[in-house]
Amino acid sequence: MRVHVARYLLLLALTLLQGCVQPHLARSDSDRALLLSSQRILQLDGEAPEDPYRLHLPPGRHVVHVQYRTYSAHFNCRFEWDAVSGRVYEIVDHSSPEPLVLYRWSRANGLWAERSEPMSPVCESSSAK
Amino acid sequence: MLLRRYLSVLVCLLSCKVLALEVDTDDLQVITAENIRESMIAFVNVTTGPGLGGATLRVDQRNRESDLLRGGLEVAGDYTLKDTVADFYWGGALAYGALDDELEALGVGGRRLRLNVERSIISLRGSAGFNLPVSQHLTVRPYLSVAGSRLETNTRIQGPDEINLPEIYRDSSVDALTTTASLVAEYDRWQGTRRVEIKGHYNLAYTDTFNASDAGLETWGWNNTLLLRFRYSDALPQSTRGKPWRWNAYAIHTEFFDLDERALGFNAYHELGVGIDYEINIRPLNWFGMRFVGFKVGYLFGDGVDGFSVGITF
């Protein structure tokens, strides 16, 4: 009986998650790529961006510098890659060998999005003080 | 005459809740009603504490045999706070636990009894706190959890085999609210594809019971729990849909401080296990990242206790 109650609660929770929550949508323009970052983007192709967390990029090769901060050190991480129009990219802190990772973000279905094609940056650290 | 005296002892056991457990025939120790309540609080803590995964534990000691099962579904994630070093941490869990405890006891009259206690608990927990990256490799996470639990207990008292006495049954239920302050320190280091993780997890929990079917179950208690984990993982040559697989081996030591060993039959154990993870790397509902989905199996052992854990990890 108690097992059934637990299963019912789990099913109810999942149903509520699926039915009542509108997933956040990340879309790029068909002629541009979209770059989302959980950390502050310091530079895009040598210039400070207007929005440091969300950029629309023309297709082609780009260089972005992203800051990752800890209480003891700050990291300046450099990504260089070819952006494809219509695609979404995402920079996240992922407990990887380097502090940040760039992924290609794509919607798999209505329930989840997928991260693929990881790319590591080149990072330089400096003291937080 | 003997029967009447024996029944009077049983009635006293139930009304006064005073038991004397036979830990050793030459070393009898008295357990009071307070010890019984402590046992209940300990069960709540051992089955619903943050950081404790699914497991079965079997206590096989002289005069005591018990099986403890715990499991659940736990999710946790980070929410990046822009322009701050700290990240917001959240978590939630639906936990279930069951205990089948059989022990021999001495009534206050000095007569041997057989006590069978079956407990079950279902608990819902929510957690919130902060991830504080001290360095690239070290993160400290303080967080608070609140868990509401429903605990049900069936108690059966029997006489010894040589005397045919009627069994006495008692059912009880109680709700519990547990507030836990946790501090987690995680250190990790990569070398190529190999990764070493060391984790310390301390819980300080306060549990208060209410809505008890029996006023004697209205109680409260503090628990301290420490988990230390070492984990080594490396990449496997296989990949699926372009995403890699990893294997891991781990060792965990769990210590329940201030827990009287008589409450559940143990107050510490170790776990050794292996697992395999697939880097699925998805974002359910695009809310939070789920990087790995894996399977693990572990062997648990300690002083008079052993068991195993099997689980899906993510």
XYZ file of C-alpha atoms in Angstrom:
443
model
C 0.000 0.000 0.000
C 2.752 2.421 1.013
C 4.726 1.543 -2.090
C 1.679 2.428 -4.179
C 1.369 5.762 -2.375
C 5.034 6.518 -3.096
C 4.600 5.637 -6.771
C 1.474 7.764 -6.959
C 3.266 10.762 -5.438
C 6.171 10.351 -7.853
C 3.825 10.106 -10.838
C 1.913 13.148 -9.625
C 5.110 15.167 -9.233
C 6.292 14.256 -12.726
C 2.882 15.068 -14.207
C 2.883 18.450 -12.533
C 6.375 19.115 -13.815
C 5.416 18.240 -17.352
C 1.962 19.769 -17.416
C 2.314 22.970 -15.470
C 5.775 24.149 -16.351
C 6.503 25.921 -19.573
C 10.066 25.103 -20.548
C 12.297 28.057 -21.146
C 12.897 28.338 -24.864
C 16.189 29.373 -26.380
C 15.910 30.179 -30.053
C 18.324 31.704 -32.470
C 17.510 33.685 -35.556
C 17.750 31.670 -38.730
C 20.619 33.846 -40.002
C 22.491 34.165 -36.694
C 23.736 31.973 -33.875
C 22.851 32.478 -30.231
C 25.440 32.252 -27.427
C 24.255 31.894 -23.829
C 26.675 32.006 -20.915
C 26.224 31.380 -17.219
C 29.329 33.468 -16.607
C 30.094 37.021 -17.703
C 31.363 37.402 -21.281
C 34.135 39.981 -21.173
C 34.872 40.258 -24.878
C 33.451 39.200 -28.206
C 35.971 39.496 -31.010
C 37.912 42.072 -28.993
C 34.964 44.243 -27.937
C 32.867 44.374 -24.773
C 29.389 43.014 -25.557
C 26.193 44.898 -24.777
C 24.635 41.920 -22.958
C 27.384 39.934 -21.182
C 25.264 36.767 -20.881
C 23.389 36.481 -24.210
C 24.806 37.246 -27.643
C 23.517 36.948 -31.195
C 26.390 36.137 -33.521
C 26.778 36.260 -37.260
C 27.972 32.917 -38.656
C 31.709 32.459 -38.811
C 34.746 32.299 -36.570
C 34.512 34.078 -33.222
C 36.686 34.581 -30.165
C 35.041 35.178 -26.814
C 36.654 35.761 -23.438
C 34.578 34.638 -20.453
C 35.280 35.279 -16.794
C 35.021 32.528 -14.194
C 35.442 33.639 -10.599
C 36.224 31.814 -7.368
C 37.053 33.282 -3.969
C 40.760 32.630 -4.474
C 41.285 33.193 -8.202
C 39.715 34.662 -11.315
C 39.982 32.922 -14.684
C 39.896 34.501 -18.117
C 38.857 31.743 -20.516
C 39.217 32.101 -24.268
C 36.982 30.200 -26.683
C 37.504 30.227 -30.423
C 35.088 28.384 -32.682
C 33.017 28.564 -35.853
C 29.445 29.576 -35.114
C 26.783 28.192 -37.460
C 23.657 30.211 -38.102
C 20.506 28.901 -36.484
C 22.408 27.097 -33.746
C 22.467 27.799 -30.004
C 25.671 27.580 -27.959
C 26.030 27.551 -24.210
C 29.001 28.201 -21.895
C 28.703 26.590 -18.471
C 30.737 25.737 -15.384
C 30.815 21.948 -15.491
C 33.463 20.625 -13.092
C 35.645 19.779 -16.068
C 39.429 19.939 -16.368
C 39.021 23.573 -17.394
C 36.632 25.746 -15.376
C 34.214 26.322 -18.285
C 32.936 24.350 -21.277
C 31.207 25.478 -24.468
C 28.429 23.194 -25.695
C 26.109 23.180 -28.612
C 22.599 23.406 -27.157
C 19.667 21.830 -29.021
C 16.121 20.958 -28.086
C 15.646 17.187 -28.166
C 11.884 17.216 -27.483
C 9.329 18.928 -25.273
C 10.863 17.557 -22.106
C 14.564 18.203 -22.370
C 17.327 19.976 -24.241
C 20.626 18.383 -25.092
C 24.213 19.572 -24.752
C 26.714 18.207 -27.237
C 30.016 18.908 -29.006
C 31.912 20.099 -25.896
C 34.801 22.464 -26.417
C 37.352 23.419 -23.780
C 38.806 26.918 -23.531
C 42.287 28.143 -22.827
C 42.224 29.777 -19.407
C 44.555 32.106 -17.550
C 44.183 32.594 -13.839
C 44.921 35.550 -11.636
C 44.578 36.147 -7.929
C 41.133 37.254 -6.767
C 42.706 40.008 -4.646
C -0.018 -17.666 38.761
C 2.943 -17.550 36.432
C 0.711 -16.510 33.562
C -0.833 -13.681 35.548
C 2.543 -12.385 36.631
C 3.803 -12.579 33.070
C 0.844 -10.726 31.643
C 1.233 -8.017 34.244
C 4.792 -7.516 33.025
C 3.623 -7.220 29.430
C 0.953 -4.700 30.355
C 3.578 -2.733 32.213
C 5.796 -2.824 29.156
C 3.107 -1.277 27.023
C 1.734 1.227 29.485
C 4.973 2.326 31.097
C 7.136 1.752 27.969
C 9.995 0.518 30.068
C 12.058 -2.249 28.558
C 15.212 -3.939 29.557
C 17.020 -5.295 26.513
C 19.206 -8.319 26.807
C 22.355 -7.209 25.040
C 24.280 -10.014 26.616
C 23.096 -12.590 29.048
C 25.772 -11.450 31.479
C 25.438 -7.789 30.714
C 21.820 -6.686 30.803
C 21.146 -3.062 30.092
C 17.964 -1.197 30.821
C 16.392 0.731 27.987
C 13.892 3.370 28.991
C 11.048 4.983 27.111
C 13.496 7.702 26.170
C 15.662 5.101 24.435
C 12.651 3.906 22.472
C 11.928 7.443 21.352
C 15.609 7.906 20.478
C 15.413 4.791 18.344
C 12.508 6.319 16.444
C 14.365 9.598 15.867
C 17.454 7.644 14.760
C 15.396 5.724 12.220
C 14.034 8.994 10.811
C 17.564 10.374 10.524
C 19.163 7.263 9.053
C 16.522 6.925 6.350
C 15.910 10.545 5.388
C 19.199 12.374 5.990
C 20.600 14.417 3.085
C 23.391 12.658 1.242
C 22.364 9.162 2.276
C 21.623 6.985 -0.719
C 19.493 3.901 -1.137
C 20.709 0.848 0.747
C 19.786 -2.240 2.676
C 21.472 -2.858 6.005
C 21.296 -6.071 7.954
C 22.149 -6.213 11.639
C 22.993 -9.736 12.753
C 24.009 -9.699 16.379
C 23.419 -11.811 19.417
C 19.774 -11.384 20.420
C 19.086 -9.032 17.546
C 18.343 -9.331 13.843
C 17.102 -6.438 11.816
C 16.774 -5.339 8.224
C 16.739 -1.711 7.247
C 15.817 -0.548 3.769
C 16.000 2.977 2.514
C 15.661 4.516 -0.901
C 14.262 7.406 -2.769
C 14.403 9.828 -5.611
C 16.650 12.823 -5.135
C 17.290 15.750 -7.459
C 19.578 18.718 -6.952
C 20.990 21.504 -9.025
C 22.573 24.925 -9.137
C 21.150 28.216 -10.223
C 23.749 30.698 -11.367
C 23.539 34.043 -9.612
C 24.864 36.515 -12.132
C 27.717 38.802 -11.125
C 28.321 36.881 -7.902
C 30.863 34.191 -7.121
C 28.317 32.088 -5.238
C 25.636 30.009 -6.919
C 22.243 29.157 -5.483
C 21.841 25.470 -4.621
C 18.522 23.646 -4.474
C 17.486 20.072 -3.930
C 14.477 17.882 -3.316
C 13.943 14.272 -2.354
C 11.195 11.743 -1.882
C 12.510 9.096 0.499
C 11.153 5.804 1.764
C 12.468 3.617 4.531
C 11.490 0.415 6.294
C 12.856 -1.366 9.334
C 12.132 -4.887 10.539
C 13.758 -5.214 13.949
C 13.611 -8.457 15.949
C 15.256 -8.613 19.321
C 15.054 -10.418 22.596
C 14.374 -8.400 25.680
C 13.902 -8.785 29.357
C 10.772 -7.375 30.918
C 11.068 -5.451 34.130
C 10.274 -8.646 35.957
C 13.370 -10.184 34.453
C 11.530 -12.443 32.040
C 12.640 -12.965 28.490
C 10.459 -11.473 25.750
C 10.666 -11.415 21.987
C 10.059 -8.007 20.463
C 9.332 -7.423 16.779
C 9.189 -3.806 15.621
C 8.275 -2.943 12.026
C 8.690 0.657 11.057
C 8.117 2.445 7.794
C 8.575 6.035 6.788
C 7.861 8.179 3.783
C 9.438 11.580 3.642
C 9.510 14.630 1.406
C 12.503 16.938 1.658
C 13.435 20.309 0.198
C 16.868 21.932 0.404
C 18.286 25.350 -0.388
C 21.685 26.910 0.069
C 24.728 28.174 -1.747
C 27.646 26.752 -3.692
C 30.766 28.663 -2.768
C 33.686 27.969 -5.127
C 36.743 28.542 -2.975
C 39.009 27.599 -5.864
C 38.727 25.805 -9.193
C 39.017 22.497 -7.339
C 37.361 23.150 -3.973
C 33.697 24.003 -3.422
C 31.964 24.485 -0.096
C 28.194 24.138 0.089
C 26.215 25.193 3.176
C 22.498 24.501 2.905
C 19.347 23.984 4.917
C 16.818 21.184 4.452
C 13.323 20.720 5.772
C 11.774 17.255 5.646
C 8.254 16.204 6.562
C 7.849 12.505 7.346
C 5.078 10.069 8.161
C 6.206 7.234 10.412
C 4.201 4.103 11.152
C 5.173 1.396 13.610
C 3.795 -2.061 14.296
C 5.026 -3.671 17.493
C 4.524 -7.311 18.458
C 5.540 -8.756 21.780
C 5.742 -12.501 22.274
C 6.638 -14.695 25.155
C 9.499 -17.175 24.984
C 9.103 -20.353 22.979
C 8.845 -22.559 26.056
C 5.807 -20.683 27.414
C 2.691 -20.375 25.316
C 1.414 -16.832 25.825
C -0.881 -14.663 23.734
C 0.875 -12.217 21.445
C 0.371 -8.515 22.025
C 0.168 -6.158 19.066
C 0.344 -2.405 18.960
C 0.151 -0.028 15.976
C 1.221 3.572 16.172
C 1.851 6.454 13.838
C 3.470 9.831 14.115
C 4.510 12.732 11.882
C 7.975 14.219 12.066
C 9.478 17.484 10.930
C 13.236 17.495 10.499
C 15.348 20.576 9.931
C 18.898 19.864 8.827
C 21.865 22.178 8.489
C 24.411 20.656 6.095
C 27.935 21.586 5.190
C 29.554 19.903 2.195
C 33.148 20.324 1.054
C 34.047 18.852 -2.359
C 37.519 18.674 -3.799
C 38.207 17.319 -7.262
C 41.235 17.001 -9.459
C 41.612 15.921 -13.086
C 44.600 14.256 -14.673
C 43.839 13.638 -18.316
C 40.617 11.669 -18.362
C 41.044 10.518 -14.756
C 39.268 12.294 -11.960
C 39.654 12.080 -8.190
C 36.927 13.436 -5.914
C 37.024 13.788 -2.130
C 33.918 14.854 -0.309
C 33.027 15.569 3.305
C 29.374 15.979 4.221
C 28.210 16.952 7.714
C 24.556 17.066 8.779
C 23.193 18.533 11.988
C 19.518 17.601 12.217
C 16.741 18.478 14.622
C 13.630 16.300 14.513
C 10.339 17.042 16.234
C 7.377 14.674 16.185
C 3.700 15.598 16.290
C 0.258 14.151 15.509
C 1.285 11.027 17.406
C -1.284 8.305 17.960
C 0.299 7.823 21.358
C 1.381 10.743 23.534
C 4.531 8.827 24.424
C 5.765 9.269 20.846
C 5.734 13.057 21.039
C 9.426 13.783 21.239
C 12.363 15.600 19.693
C 16.026 14.934 19.158
C 19.287 16.057 17.621
C 21.473 14.003 15.260
C 24.954 14.517 13.865
C 25.990 12.641 10.758
C 29.286 12.703 8.880
C 29.918 11.157 5.471
C 33.380 10.973 3.930
C 33.635 9.865 0.315
C 36.534 9.129 -2.000
C 35.785 8.496 -5.670
C 38.021 7.677 -8.603
C 36.721 7.679 -12.162
C 38.102 7.345 -15.660
C 36.813 7.345 -19.212
C 35.910 4.127 -20.994
C 36.799 3.704 -24.666
C 33.117 3.194 -25.527
C 30.781 6.001 -26.519
C 27.117 6.135 -27.471
C 25.736 8.795 -29.794
C 29.075 10.535 -29.498
C 28.876 10.763 -25.709
C 31.366 8.951 -23.488
C 30.981 6.352 -20.750
C 32.957 6.464 -17.507
C 33.589 3.908 -14.784
C 34.164 4.683 -11.137
C 35.095 3.129 -7.819
C 34.253 4.697 -4.488
C 34.628 4.331 -0.733
C 32.305 5.966 1.820
C 32.480 6.112 5.587
C 29.277 7.116 7.388
C 29.281 7.977 11.078
C 26.182 8.715 13.125
C 27.505 10.680 16.091
C 25.651 10.578 19.409
C 23.621 7.598 18.201
C 23.395 4.928 20.873
C 24.339 1.663 19.166
C 21.393 -0.029 20.890
C 18.934 2.196 19.009
C 19.396 0.548 15.609
C 22.230 -1.890 16.217
C 24.913 0.248 14.558
C 26.223 3.799 14.504
C 28.748 3.639 11.666
C 29.447 1.690 8.496
C 31.627 1.690 5.409
C 30.713 1.246 1.760
C 32.848 0.094 -1.147
C 31.393 0.158 -4.608
C 31.771 0.511 -8.336
C 29.662 2.220 -10.934
C 29.335 3.188 -14.538
C 28.133 6.546 -15.857
C 26.942 7.752 -19.239
C 27.462 11.424 -19.992
C 23.946 12.079 -21.206
C 24.306 15.851 -20.709
C 20.732 17.073 -20.956
C 18.653 19.826 -19.392
C 15.234 18.527 -18.297
C 12.631 21.200 -19.051
C 15.711 23.317 -19.734
C 15.705 24.021 -15.999
C 18.775 22.284 -14.682
C 21.638 20.270 -16.070
C 21.772 16.513 -15.781
C 25.236 15.542 -16.886
C 25.561 11.862 -15.983
C 23.167 8.947 -15.695
C 24.697 5.913 -14.100
C 24.365 2.705 -12.199
C 26.223 1.774 -9.046
C 26.457 -1.147 -6.708
C 28.127 -1.144 -3.315
C 28.833 -3.394 -0.359
C 28.203 -1.985 3.109
C 29.861 -3.312 6.210
C 30.569 -2.360 9.785
C 30.554 -3.651 13.333
C 27.747 -6.202 13.343
C 26.116 -4.769 10.239
C 26.381 -5.408 6.532
C 24.334 -4.797 3.419
C 24.431 -3.540 -0.111
C 23.313 -0.617 -2.169
C 22.134 -0.568 -5.742
C 21.158 2.629 -7.382
C 20.687 4.753 -10.424
C 22.718 7.912 -10.131
C 22.263 11.236 -11.850
